[in-house]
mmCIF file of C-alpha atoms in Angstrom:
data_model
loop_
_atom_site.group_PDB
_atom_site.id
_atom_site.type_symbol
_atom_site.label_atom_id
_atom_site.label_comp_id
_atom_site.label_asym_id
_atom_site.label_seq_id
_atom_site.Cartn_x
_atom_site.Cartn_y
_atom_site.Cartn_z
ATOM 1 C CA VAL A 1 0.000 0.000 0.000
ATOM 2 C CA TYR A 2 1.556 3.287 -1.122
ATOM 3 C CA ASN A 3 0.516 6.510 0.601
ATOM 4 C CA ASP A 4 2.258 9.684 1.759
ATOM 5 C CA HIS A 5 5.149 7.556 2.976
ATOM 6 C CA LEU A 6 5.998 5.081 0.233
ATOM 7 C CA ALA A 7 6.770 1.568 1.363
ATOM 8 C CA GLN A 8 10.478 0.827 1.554
ATOM 9 C CA HIS A 9 10.305 -2.748 0.331
ATOM 10 C CA SER A 10 10.586 -3.591 -3.335
ATOM 11 C CA SER A 11 7.313 -3.979 -5.254
ATOM 12 C CA THR A 12 8.715 -6.380 -7.843
ATOM 13 C CA THR A 13 7.351 -9.469 -6.069
ATOM 14 C CA CYS A 14 4.068 -8.436 -4.411
ATOM 15 C CA ARG A 15 0.842 -9.392 -6.208
ATOM 16 C CA ARG A 16 -1.580 -6.729 -4.941
ATOM 17 C CA GLU A 17 -0.798 -3.023 -4.972
ATOM 18 C CA VAL A 18 -2.832 -0.028 -3.774
ATOM 19 C CA VAL A 19 -1.738 3.548 -4.511
ATOM 20 C CA HIS A 20 -2.930 6.653 -2.671
ATOM 21 C CA HIS A 21 -2.411 10.107 -4.208
ATOM 22 C CA LEU A 22 1.284 10.022 -5.158
ATOM 23 C CA ILE A 23 0.849 8.306 -8.483
ATOM 24 C CA ARG A 24 3.583 10.353 -10.193
ATOM 25 C CA ARG A 25 6.222 9.424 -7.635
ATOM 26 C CA TYR A 26 4.986 5.856 -7.591
ATOM 27 C CA SER A 27 5.181 5.666 -11.381
ATOM 28 C CA SER A 28 8.769 6.780 -11.656
ATOM 29 C CA GLU A 29 10.088 4.724 -8.731
ATOM 30 C CA LYS A 30 8.020 1.589 -8.358
ATOM 31 C CA TYR A 31 6.114 0.583 -11.443
ATOM 32 C CA LYS A 32 8.270 -2.332 -12.539
ATOM 33 C CA ASN A 33 6.271 -5.238 -11.143
ATOM 34 C CA LYS A 34 5.291 -7.810 -13.744
ATOM 35 C CA ARG A 35 3.673 -10.211 -11.239
ATOM 36 C CA THR A 36 0.848 -7.914 -10.191
ATOM 37 C CA ARG A 37 -2.585 -9.542 -9.938
ATOM 38 C CA SER A 38 -4.433 -6.463 -8.596
ATOM 39 C CA PHE A 39 -3.774 -2.746 -8.990
ATOM 40 C CA LEU A 40 -6.038 -0.199 -7.246
ATOM 41 C CA TYR A 41 -5.678 3.572 -7.341
ATOM 42 C CA PHE A 42 -7.474 5.941 -4.963
ATOM 43 C CA GLY A 43 -6.975 9.666 -4.871
ATOM 44 C CA LYS A 44 -7.329 12.841 -6.877
ATOM 45 C CA SER A 45 -8.562 12.591 -10.458
ATOM 46 C CA GLY A 46 -6.922 13.888 -13.580
ATOM 47 C CA PHE A 47 -3.361 12.591 -13.419
ATOM 48 C CA LEU A 48 -2.132 11.296 -16.754
ATOM 49 C CA VAL A 49 0.354 8.450 -16.831
ATOM 50 C CA GLY A 50 1.927 7.535 -20.157
ATOM 51 C CA ARG A 51 2.375 10.795 -22.076
ATOM 52 C CA ASP A 52 5.969 11.967 -21.686
ATOM 53 C CA SER A 53 9.072 9.902 -22.436
ATOM 54 C CA GLU A 54 9.331 8.534 -18.898
ATOM 55 C CA THR A 55 5.692 7.585 -18.474
ATOM 56 C CA MET A 56 5.437 6.178 -22.001
ATOM 57 C CA LYS A 57 7.918 3.556 -20.838
ATOM 58 C CA ILE A 58 5.651 2.894 -17.863
ATOM 59 C CA GLY A 59 2.732 2.444 -20.209
ATOM 60 C CA ARG A 60 4.615 -0.219 -22.150
ATOM 61 C CA ASP A 61 5.679 -1.974 -18.947
ATOM 62 C CA SER A 62 2.073 -2.187 -17.786
ATOM 63 C CA GLU A 63 1.223 -4.210 -20.868
ATOM 64 C CA THR A 64 3.652 -6.936 -19.866
ATOM 65 C CA MET A 65 1.606 -7.669 -16.702
ATOM 66 C CA LYS A 66 -0.126 -10.638 -18.253
ATOM 67 C CA LEU A 67 -1.342 -11.963 -14.890
ATOM 68 C CA LEU A 68 -3.331 -8.839 -13.995
ATOM 69 C CA ARG A 69 -6.917 -9.717 -12.996
ATOM 70 C CA VAL A 70 -8.158 -6.608 -11.149
ATOM 71 C CA LEU A 71 -7.510 -3.071 -12.392
ATOM 72 C CA HIS A 72 -9.178 -0.161 -10.606
ATOM 73 C CA LEU A 73 -7.993 3.130 -12.086
ATOM 74 C CA GLY A 74 -10.646 5.421 -10.612
ATOM 75 C CA GLY A 75 -10.049 8.897 -12.011
ATOM 76 C CA LEU A 76 -6.588 8.079 -13.337
ATOM 77 C CA ARG A 77 -5.893 8.439 -17.054
ATOM 78 C CA PHE A 78 -3.497 5.658 -17.846
ATOM 79 C CA HIS A 79 -1.782 5.126 -21.202
ATOM 80 C CA PHE A 80 -1.646 1.605 -22.649
ATOM 81 C CA ALA A 81 0.736 1.247 -25.564
ATOM 82 C CA SER A 82 -0.783 -2.096 -26.531
ATOM 83 C CA ASN A 83 -4.086 -3.717 -25.650
ATOM 84 C CA GLY A 84 -3.683 -7.384 -26.438
ATOM 85 C CA ASN A 85 -1.881 -8.831 -23.415
ATOM 86 C CA LEU A 86 -4.340 -8.391 -20.525
ATOM 87 C CA ILE A 87 -6.203 -11.595 -21.311
ATOM 88 C CA HIS A 88 -6.659 -12.471 -17.635
ATOM 89 C CA LEU A 89 -8.270 -9.160 -16.677
ATOM 90 C CA ARG A 90 -11.670 -9.798 -15.071
ATOM 91 C CA TYR A 91 -12.463 -6.467 -13.341
ATOM 92 C CA LEU A 92 -11.987 -2.921 -14.649
ATOM 93 C CA GLY A 93 -13.014 0.116 -12.599
ATOM 94 C CA ILE A 94 -12.806 3.656 -14.018
ATOM 95 C CA HIS A 95 -14.533 7.023 -13.563
ATOM 96 C CA GLY A 96 -17.315 7.690 -16.028
ATOM 97 C CA TYR A 97 -15.765 11.079 -16.796
ATOM 98 C CA TYR A 98 -12.767 9.379 -18.448
ATOM 99 C CA PHE A 99 -14.675 6.488 -19.973
ATOM 100 C CA SER A 100 -14.303 7.720 -23.567
ATOM 101 C CA TYR A 101 -10.519 7.767 -23.109
ATOM 102 C CA TYR A 102 -10.549 3.973 -22.609
ATOM 103 C CA LEU A 103 -13.104 2.938 -25.247
ATOM 104 C CA ALA A 104 -10.576 1.351 -27.618
ATOM 105 C CA PHE A 105 -8.849 -0.406 -24.726
ATOM 106 C CA ILE A 106 -12.106 -1.784 -23.284
ATOM 107 C CA SER A 107 -13.311 -3.154 -26.621
ATOM 108 C CA LYS A 108 -10.372 -5.593 -26.697
ATOM 109 C CA LEU A 109 -10.832 -7.076 -23.210
ATOM 110 C CA ARG A 110 -12.528 -10.228 -24.451
ATOM 111 C CA PHE A 111 -12.623 -12.021 -21.097
ATOM 112 C CA LEU A 112 -13.613 -9.098 -18.897
ATOM 113 C CA GLN A 113 -16.403 -9.985 -16.440
ATOM 114 C CA THR A 114 -17.033 -6.700 -14.588
ATOM 115 C CA LEU A 115 -16.987 -3.223 -16.119
ATOM 116 C CA ASP A 116 -17.567 -0.628 -13.416
ATOM 117 C CA ALA A 117 -17.767 3.020 -14.505
ATOM 118 C CA SER A 118 -19.651 4.125 -11.399
ATOM 119 C CA SER A 119 -16.693 5.216 -9.275
ATOM 120 C CA ASP A 120 -17.220 8.843 -10.310
ATOM 121 C CA ALA A 121 -18.959 10.476 -7.322
ATOM 122 C CA SER A 122 -20.553 13.082 -9.577
ATOM 123 C CA GLY A 123 -22.384 10.359 -11.505
ATOM 124 C CA HIS A 124 -21.021 11.411 -14.901
ATOM 125 C CA ILE A 125 -23.262 10.411 -17.819
ATOM 126 C CA ILE A 126 -21.583 8.455 -20.623
ATOM 127 C CA SER A 127 -23.059 9.830 -23.835
ATOM 128 C CA GLU A 128 -20.776 8.062 -26.339
ATOM 129 C CA THR A 129 -21.725 4.874 -28.169
ATOM 130 C CA VAL A 130 -20.253 1.947 -26.228
ATOM 131 C CA ASP A 131 -19.692 -1.272 -28.156
ATOM 132 C CA LEU A 132 -19.336 -4.311 -25.874
ATOM 133 C CA ARG A 133 -20.318 -6.956 -28.401
ATOM 134 C CA LYS A 134 -16.904 -8.649 -28.332
ATOM 135 C CA LEU A 135 -16.931 -8.954 -24.542
ATOM 136 C CA THR A 136 -18.876 -12.203 -24.366
ATOM 137 C CA SER A 137 -17.927 -13.002 -20.745
ATOM 138 C CA LEU A 138 -19.435 -9.857 -19.217
ATOM 139 C CA ARG A 139 -21.447 -10.406 -16.041
ATOM 140 C CA HIS A 140 -21.706 -6.919 -14.554
ATOM 141 C CA VAL A 141 -21.943 -3.612 -16.449
ATOM 142 C CA ILE A 142 -22.267 -0.568 -14.183
ATOM 143 C CA GLY A 143 -22.347 3.110 -15.162
ATOM 144 C CA LYS A 144 -24.734 5.722 -16.568
ATOM 145 C CA PHE A 145 -24.752 4.690 -20.217
ATOM 146 C CA PHE A 146 -27.022 7.285 -21.769
ATOM 147 C CA GLY A 147 -25.574 6.841 -25.276
ATOM 148 C CA GLU A 148 -26.162 3.725 -27.328
ATOM 149 C CA LEU A 149 -25.000 0.590 -25.520
ATOM 150 C CA LEU A 150 -24.281 -2.374 -27.803
ATOM 151 C CA ILE A 151 -24.230 -5.769 -26.083
ATOM 152 C CA GLY A 152 -23.626 -9.025 -27.927
ATOM 153 C CA ASP A 153 -24.024 -12.435 -26.290
ATOM 154 C CA ALA A 154 -25.730 -11.443 -23.035
ATOM 155 C CA ALA A 155 -26.340 -14.917 -21.629
ATOM 156 C CA ASN A 156 -23.862 -14.342 -18.772
ATOM 157 C CA LEU A 157 -25.007 -10.817 -17.934
ATOM 158 C CA GLN A 158 -26.298 -10.496 -14.353
ATOM 159 C CA THR A 159 -26.103 -6.753 -13.639
ATOM 160 C CA LEU A 160 -26.969 -3.879 -15.987
ATOM 161 C CA ARG A 161 -26.968 -0.443 -14.320
ATOM 162 C CA SER A 162 -27.888 1.723 -16.008
ATOM 163 C CA ILE A 163 -29.015 1.796 -19.627
ATOM 164 C CA SER A 164 -31.155 4.270 -21.555
ATOM 165 C CA SER A 165 -34.626 3.156 -22.605
ATOM 166 C CA ASP A 166 -33.686 3.573 -26.276
ATOM 167 C CA SER A 167 -30.814 1.110 -25.930
ATOM 168 C CA TRP A 168 -32.929 -1.177 -23.753
ATOM 169 C CA ASN A 169 -35.698 -1.392 -26.337
ATOM 170 C CA LYS A 170 -33.158 -2.481 -28.976
ATOM 171 C CA LEU A 171 -31.847 -5.446 -26.979
ATOM 172 C CA LYS A 172 -33.062 -9.016 -27.400
ATOM 173 C CA HIS A 173 -34.611 -9.383 -23.970
ATOM 174 C CA GLU A 174 -35.242 -13.099 -24.289
ATOM 175 C CA LEU A 175 -31.445 -13.638 -24.333
ATOM 176 C CA LEU A 176 -30.968 -11.986 -20.921
ATOM 177 C CA ILE A 177 -31.666 -15.251 -19.153
ATOM 178 C CA ASN A 178 -29.436 -14.540 -16.140
ATOM 179 C CA LEU A 179 -30.081 -10.826 -15.645
ATOM 180 C CA ARG A 180 -30.814 -10.177 -11.957
ATOM 181 C CA ASP A 181 -30.272 -6.437 -11.468
ATOM 182 C CA LEU A 182 -31.541 -3.877 -14.007
ATOM 183 C CA GLU A 183 -31.677 -0.087 -13.975
ATOM 184 C CA ILE A 184 -33.114 1.939 -16.850
ATOM 185 C CA TYR A 185 -32.138 5.588 -16.639
ATOM 186 C CA GLU A 186 -33.479 8.435 -18.734
ATOM 187 C CA TYR A 187 -31.887 11.879 -18.847
ATOM 188 C CA SER A 188 -32.377 14.840 -21.149
ATOM 189 C CA THR A 189 -30.763 18.241 -21.407
ATOM 190 C CA SER A 190 -33.006 19.403 -24.249
ATOM 191 C CA GLU A 191 -36.775 19.564 -24.645
ATOM 192 C CA GLU A 192 -39.196 17.355 -22.763
ATOM 193 C CA ARG A 193 -39.925 14.001 -24.321
ATOM 194 C CA ARG A 194 -41.871 10.841 -23.566
ATOM 195 C CA VAL A 195 -40.134 7.477 -23.589
ATOM 196 C CA PRO A 196 -42.042 4.187 -23.390
ATOM 197 C CA VAL A 197 -40.868 1.107 -21.523
ATOM 198 C CA SER A 198 -42.799 -2.048 -22.314
ATOM 199 C CA TRP A 199 -44.037 -4.265 -19.486
ATOM 200 C CA ALA A 200 -43.670 -7.212 -21.862
ATOM 201 C CA SER A 201 -39.917 -6.645 -22.164
ATOM 202 C CA LEU A 202 -39.604 -6.827 -18.374
ATOM 203 C CA THR A 203 -41.691 -9.979 -17.996
ATOM 204 C CA LYS A 204 -39.212 -11.844 -20.224
ATOM 205 C CA LEU A 205 -36.548 -11.501 -17.535
ATOM 206 C CA ARG A 206 -37.353 -14.649 -15.608
ATOM 207 C CA ASN A 207 -34.489 -14.285 -13.100
ATOM 208 C CA LEU A 208 -34.735 -10.532 -12.488
ATOM 209 C CA ARG A 209 -34.637 -9.674 -8.777
ATOM 210 C CA VAL A 210 -34.015 -5.914 -8.641
ATOM 211 C CA LEU A 211 -35.592 -3.375 -10.999
ATOM 212 C CA LYS A 212 -35.100 0.383 -10.988
ATOM 213 C CA LEU A 213 -36.574 2.835 -13.492
ATOM 214 C CA ARG A 214 -35.371 6.435 -13.173
ATOM 215 C CA ALA A 215 -36.240 9.530 -15.197
ATOM 216 C CA LYS A 216 -34.773 13.017 -14.742
ATOM 217 C CA CYS A 217 -34.630 16.475 -16.303
ATOM 218 C CA GLY A 218 -37.821 16.746 -18.300
ATOM 219 C CA VAL A 219 -38.095 13.138 -19.435
ATOM 220 C CA TYR A 220 -41.474 11.433 -19.045
ATOM 221 C CA LEU A 221 -40.872 7.720 -18.792
ATOM 222 C CA TRP A 222 -44.067 5.725 -18.815
ATOM 223 C CA LEU A 223 -44.949 2.061 -18.618
ATOM 224 C CA GLU A 224 -46.964 0.392 -21.352
ATOM 225 C CA SER A 225 -49.030 -2.659 -20.460
ATOM 226 C CA GLU A 226 -50.035 -4.915 -23.310
ATOM 227 C CA GLU A 227 -53.163 -7.048 -23.187
ATOM 228 C CA ALA A 228 -51.041 -10.182 -22.903
ATOM 229 C CA VAL A 229 -49.503 -8.839 -19.700
ATOM 230 C CA ARG A 230 -52.890 -7.897 -18.256
ATOM 231 C CA SER A 231 -54.093 -11.494 -18.644
ATOM 232 C CA MET A 232 -51.130 -13.004 -16.761
ATOM 233 C CA ASP A 233 -51.755 -14.411 -13.300
ATOM 234 C CA VAL A 234 -48.077 -14.023 -12.332
ATOM 235 C CA ILE A 235 -45.655 -11.339 -13.512
ATOM 236 C CA SER A 236 -41.872 -11.470 -12.996
ATOM 237 C CA PRO A 237 -41.841 -14.399 -10.542
ATOM 238 C CA SER A 238 -38.309 -13.664 -9.260
ATOM 239 C CA LEU A 239 -38.623 -9.892 -8.781
ATOM 240 C CA GLU A 240 -38.037 -8.828 -5.163
ATOM 241 C CA SER A 241 -37.478 -5.062 -5.331
ATOM 242 C CA VAL A 242 -38.967 -2.347 -7.580
ATOM 243 C CA THR A 243 -37.950 1.326 -7.450
ATOM 244 C CA LEU A 244 -39.585 3.855 -9.756
ATOM 245 C CA VAL A 245 -38.389 7.471 -9.898
ATOM 246 C CA GLY A 246 -40.076 10.165 -11.988
ATOM 247 C CA ILE A 247 -42.406 7.738 -13.760
ATOM 248 C CA THR A 248 -45.698 8.776 -15.377
ATOM 249 C CA PHE A 249 -48.411 6.113 -15.119
ATOM 250 C CA GLU A 250 -51.066 5.903 -17.812
ATOM 251 C CA GLU A 251 -53.114 3.566 -15.601
ATOM 252 C CA ASP A 252 -53.180 2.190 -12.083
ATOM 253 C CA PRO A 253 -49.914 0.201 -11.674
ATOM 254 C CA MET A 254 -50.957 -1.703 -8.554
ATOM 255 C CA PRO A 255 -52.751 -4.550 -10.377
ATOM 256 C CA PHE A 256 -49.439 -5.314 -12.068
ATOM 257 C CA PHE A 257 -47.255 -5.029 -9.001
ATOM 258 C CA GLN A 258 -49.473 -7.271 -6.906
ATOM 259 C CA LYS A 259 -49.029 -10.079 -9.439
ATOM 260 C CA MET A 260 -45.342 -10.283 -8.498
ATOM 261 C CA PRO A 261 -45.341 -13.150 -5.962
ATOM 262 C CA ARG A 262 -41.896 -12.441 -4.450
ATOM 263 C CA LEU A 263 -42.071 -8.648 -4.325
ATOM 264 C CA GLU A 264 -40.853 -7.403 -0.932
ATOM 265 C CA GLY A 265 -40.010 -3.754 -1.616
ATOM 266 C CA LEU A 266 -41.854 -1.133 -3.687
ATOM 267 C CA ILE A 267 -40.665 2.487 -3.837
ATOM 268 C CA LEU A 268 -42.435 5.207 -5.837
ATOM 269 C CA GLU A 269 -40.550 8.516 -5.880
ATOM 270 C CA ASN A 270 -41.808 11.628 -7.661
ATOM 271 C CA CYS A 271 -44.168 9.550 -9.801
ATOM 272 C CA HIS A 272 -47.294 10.873 -11.514
ATOM 273 C CA TYR A 273 -50.724 9.259 -11.842
ATOM 274 C CA SER A 274 -53.796 11.262 -12.842
ATOM 275 C CA GLY A 275 -56.332 8.478 -12.458
ATOM 276 C CA GLY A 276 -57.274 9.197 -8.861
ATOM 277 C CA LYS A 277 -57.044 6.312 -6.403
ATOM 278 C CA MET A 278 -54.872 3.224 -6.690
ATOM 279 C CA SER A 279 -56.485 -0.040 -5.668
ATOM 280 C CA VAL A 280 -55.076 -3.258 -4.248
ATOM 281 C CA SER A 281 -57.006 -6.516 -3.940
ATOM 282 C CA GLU A 282 -57.335 -8.311 -0.618
ATOM 283 C CA GLN A 283 -54.975 -11.071 -1.752
ATOM 284 C CA GLY A 284 -52.427 -8.720 -3.306
ATOM 285 C CA PHE A 285 -48.813 -8.271 -2.164
ATOM 286 C CA GLY A 286 -48.464 -11.457 -0.156
ATOM 287 C CA ARG A 287 -44.787 -10.795 0.717
ATOM 288 C CA LEU A 288 -44.528 -6.994 0.595
ATOM 289 C CA ARG A 289 -42.559 -5.593 3.529
ATOM 290 C CA LYS A 290 -41.619 -2.104 2.349
ATOM 291 C CA LEU A 291 -43.868 0.431 0.615
ATOM 292 C CA CYS A 292 -42.622 4.012 0.163
ATOM 293 C CA PHE A 293 -44.118 7.083 -1.509
ATOM 294 C CA PHE A 294 -42.092 10.282 -1.924
#
């Protein structure tokens, strides 16, 4: 662990390294370890490693760490001279603000399992098109992906937080057989617009446990219920938690929610419904423990 007082021992044999703040000093003095399994950086954002003659050499050295499995860069901009050697990398953590800087690098991480772009405390929105179709081992994708998100073989995907409704509607939902945690996020900086999310697309997620729909800044996200969904006795049999933020309901949503047999938590925040009262049957919500209105 490197902090204000750098460790005195050599770092050429240790497998897990954590750097606090002094990344420049660490880079010039210590970054020669080719046995590293995990590298985590915590501290101020905006440092760039790999631009001048000294750090370019560091960038090339980092590519020889073929055993690296965990790489958490946070707000660090790190130069990679080549992208083909990190075949064992399973976790990559970066700030959403610098996500576009790593797009080419990320697209070549074929065996990556977790892509976490949520470490930016400001919640930076990623507006670029993100192509993850070659990353067939992905299990967890986390970040505010407001631009188009392209996902290929999604059979292994378990976590998707968050995706825009436009990108969500383009996915083949029947292939998301292992998806357990889903967040659909809508954000707009221009004029108000209405975005539909189909109930039918959600009912295809047989293993979904956590669902969150969030709309902000003038976006009216509403839920469409097809006749086929209305006739179902059970909806989303695995769903345990539903959080809706800024949603506009065209009709009473309670008849749908009460058909979820395992639902334990329901949160409605800043939602809109002009139909008057919401009704729940006597047998509805057999396992509900938490109901919140804000």
